[in-house]
Amino acid sequence: QVQLVESGGGLVQAGGSLRLSCAASGSISGYNGMGWYRQAPGKQRELVARITNSGSSNYADSVKGRFTISRDNAKNTVYLQMNSLKPEDTAVYYCNAFKYTYNIWGQGTQVTVSS
């Protein structure tokens, strides 16, 4: 069973940047892709960005132009570069790997953006 471990969260001022990393304990080549989700207090978990094995990506409208997802297959790692952060980006960010309807999740990393 592949495990996902996120890192890189923290506290940042509005307008700042953070880079999240998600390292898989094993090969993720058998999965269709990986992604980042977030969940703010009192809200449902929502998709932030996904990237497939072919390298195609998609983003939530709220982060387009500010966030970039990328992956390093050799390191079994996916990244989320977050720029121009806003207070509304504050949430727990979860790494995800998906294979059709099967999903695995990391434990989450807190991102807090102060105004």
CSV table of C-alpha atoms in Angstrom, one decimal:
chain,number,residue,atom,x,y,z
A,1,GLN,CA,0.0,0.0,0.0
A,2,VAL,CA,1.4,3.3,-1.1
A,3,GLN,CA,1.5,6.0,1.6
A,4,LEU,CA,1.5,9.7,0.9
A,5,VAL,CA,3.3,12.2,3.2
A,6,GLU,CA,2.8,16.0,2.7
A,7,SER,CA,5.2,18.7,3.9
A,8,GLY,CA,5.7,22.4,3.3
A,9,GLY,CA,2.7,23.9,5.0
A,10,GLY,CA,2.9,26.8,7.4
A,11,LEU,CA,1.9,30.4,8.2
A,12,VAL,CA,2.4,33.1,5.5
A,13,GLN,CA,1.3,36.6,4.9
A,14,ALA,CA,-1.2,37.5,2.2
A,15,GLY,CA,0.7,37.8,-1.1
A,16,GLY,CA,3.4,35.3,-0.1
A,17,SER,CA,4.3,31.9,-1.4
A,18,LEU,CA,4.5,28.4,-0.2
A,19,ARG,CA,5.5,25.1,-1.9
A,20,LEU,CA,3.9,21.9,-0.8
A,21,SER,CA,5.4,18.5,-1.4
A,22,CYS,CA,3.9,15.1,-1.3
A,23,ALA,CA,6.2,12.1,-1.3
A,24,ALA,CA,4.9,8.6,-2.0
A,25,SER,CA,6.4,5.7,-0.2
A,26,GLY,CA,6.3,3.6,-3.3
A,27,SER,CA,5.8,3.8,-7.0
A,28,ILE,CA,2.8,5.8,-8.1
A,29,SER,CA,3.1,4.7,-11.7
A,30,GLY,CA,0.1,2.4,-11.3
A,31,TYR,CA,-2.1,5.4,-10.5
A,32,ASN,CA,-3.8,7.5,-13.0
A,33,GLY,CA,-2.6,10.7,-11.4
A,34,MET,CA,-2.2,12.8,-8.3
A,35,GLY,CA,-3.7,15.8,-6.9
A,36,TRP,CA,-4.1,18.3,-4.1
A,37,TYR,CA,-7.3,19.0,-2.2
A,38,ARG,CA,-8.1,21.4,0.6
A,39,GLN,CA,-10.6,21.6,3.4
A,40,ALA,CA,-11.3,24.8,5.3
A,41,PRO,CA,-13.1,24.8,8.7
A,42,GLY,CA,-16.8,24.2,8.2
A,43,LYS,CA,-16.4,23.5,4.5
A,44,GLN,CA,-16.3,20.5,2.3
A,45,ARG,CA,-13.0,19.2,0.9
A,46,GLU,CA,-12.5,20.6,-2.6
A,47,LEU,CA,-10.2,19.9,-5.5
A,48,VAL,CA,-7.3,22.4,-5.9
A,49,ALA,CA,-5.3,20.8,-8.7
A,50,ARG,CA,-4.7,17.5,-10.4
A,51,ILE,CA,-2.1,16.1,-12.7
A,52,THR,CA,-2.3,12.9,-14.7
A,53,ASN,CA,0.4,10.5,-15.6
A,54,SER,CA,0.5,12.0,-19.1
A,55,GLY,CA,1.2,15.4,-17.5
A,56,SER,CA,-2.1,17.1,-18.2
A,57,SER,CA,-3.3,19.2,-15.3
A,58,ASN,CA,-6.5,21.0,-14.2
A,59,TYR,CA,-7.1,23.6,-11.5
A,60,ALA,CA,-9.9,25.0,-9.5
A,61,ASP,CA,-11.0,28.4,-10.8
A,62,SER,CA,-10.1,30.1,-7.5
A,63,VAL,CA,-6.4,29.2,-7.9
A,64,LYS,CA,-5.8,29.4,-11.6
A,65,GLY,CA,-2.9,31.6,-12.4
A,66,ARG,CA,-1.6,31.5,-8.8
A,67,PHE,CA,-1.0,27.8,-8.2
A,68,THR,CA,1.1,25.3,-10.2
A,69,ILE,CA,1.1,21.5,-9.8
A,70,SER,CA,4.0,19.5,-10.9
A,71,ARG,CA,5.4,16.0,-10.4
A,72,ASP,CA,8.8,14.3,-10.3
A,73,ASN,CA,8.2,10.7,-11.3
A,74,ALA,CA,11.8,9.7,-10.4
A,75,LYS,CA,11.2,10.8,-6.9
A,76,ASN,CA,7.5,9.7,-6.7
A,77,THR,CA,6.7,13.3,-5.6
A,78,VAL,CA,4.1,15.8,-6.5
A,79,TYR,CA,4.4,19.5,-5.7
A,80,LEU,CA,2.1,22.5,-5.4
A,81,GLN,CA,3.6,25.9,-5.8
A,82,MET,CA,1.3,28.5,-4.3
A,83,ASN,CA,1.9,32.1,-5.1
A,84,SER,CA,-0.1,35.3,-4.4
A,85,LEU,CA,-1.7,33.6,-1.4
A,86,LYS,CA,-4.9,34.9,0.0
A,87,PRO,CA,-6.5,34.5,3.4
A,88,GLU,CA,-9.2,32.4,1.7
A,89,ASP,CA,-6.6,29.9,0.8
A,90,THR,CA,-6.3,29.0,4.5
A,91,ALA,CA,-7.1,25.3,4.8
A,92,VAL,CA,-5.7,21.8,5.5
A,93,TYR,CA,-4.2,20.6,2.2
A,94,TYR,CA,-4.3,17.0,1.3
A,95,CYS,CA,-2.3,15.0,-1.2
A,96,ASN,CA,-4.2,12.4,-3.2
A,97,ALA,CA,-3.4,9.6,-5.7
A,98,PHE,CA,-6.2,8.3,-7.8
A,99,LYS,CA,-6.8,5.2,-9.9
A,100,TYR,CA,-10.3,5.2,-11.5
A,101,THR,CA,-12.5,5.4,-8.4
A,102,TYR,CA,-9.9,4.3,-5.9
A,103,ASN,CA,-8.2,7.1,-3.9
A,104,ILE,CA,-5.5,7.2,-1.3
A,105,TRP,CA,-4.9,10.3,0.9
A,106,GLY,CA,-2.1,11.9,2.9
A,107,GLN,CA,-2.6,13.1,6.4
A,108,GLY,CA,-2.8,16.7,5.4
A,109,THR,CA,-0.7,19.8,6.0
A,110,GLN,CA,-2.0,23.1,7.4
A,111,VAL,CA,-1.7,26.3,5.4
A,112,THR,CA,-2.6,29.5,7.1
A,113,VAL,CA,-2.6,32.9,5.2
A,114,SER,CA,-2.8,36.0,7.4
A,115,SER,CA,-4.2,39.3,6.2
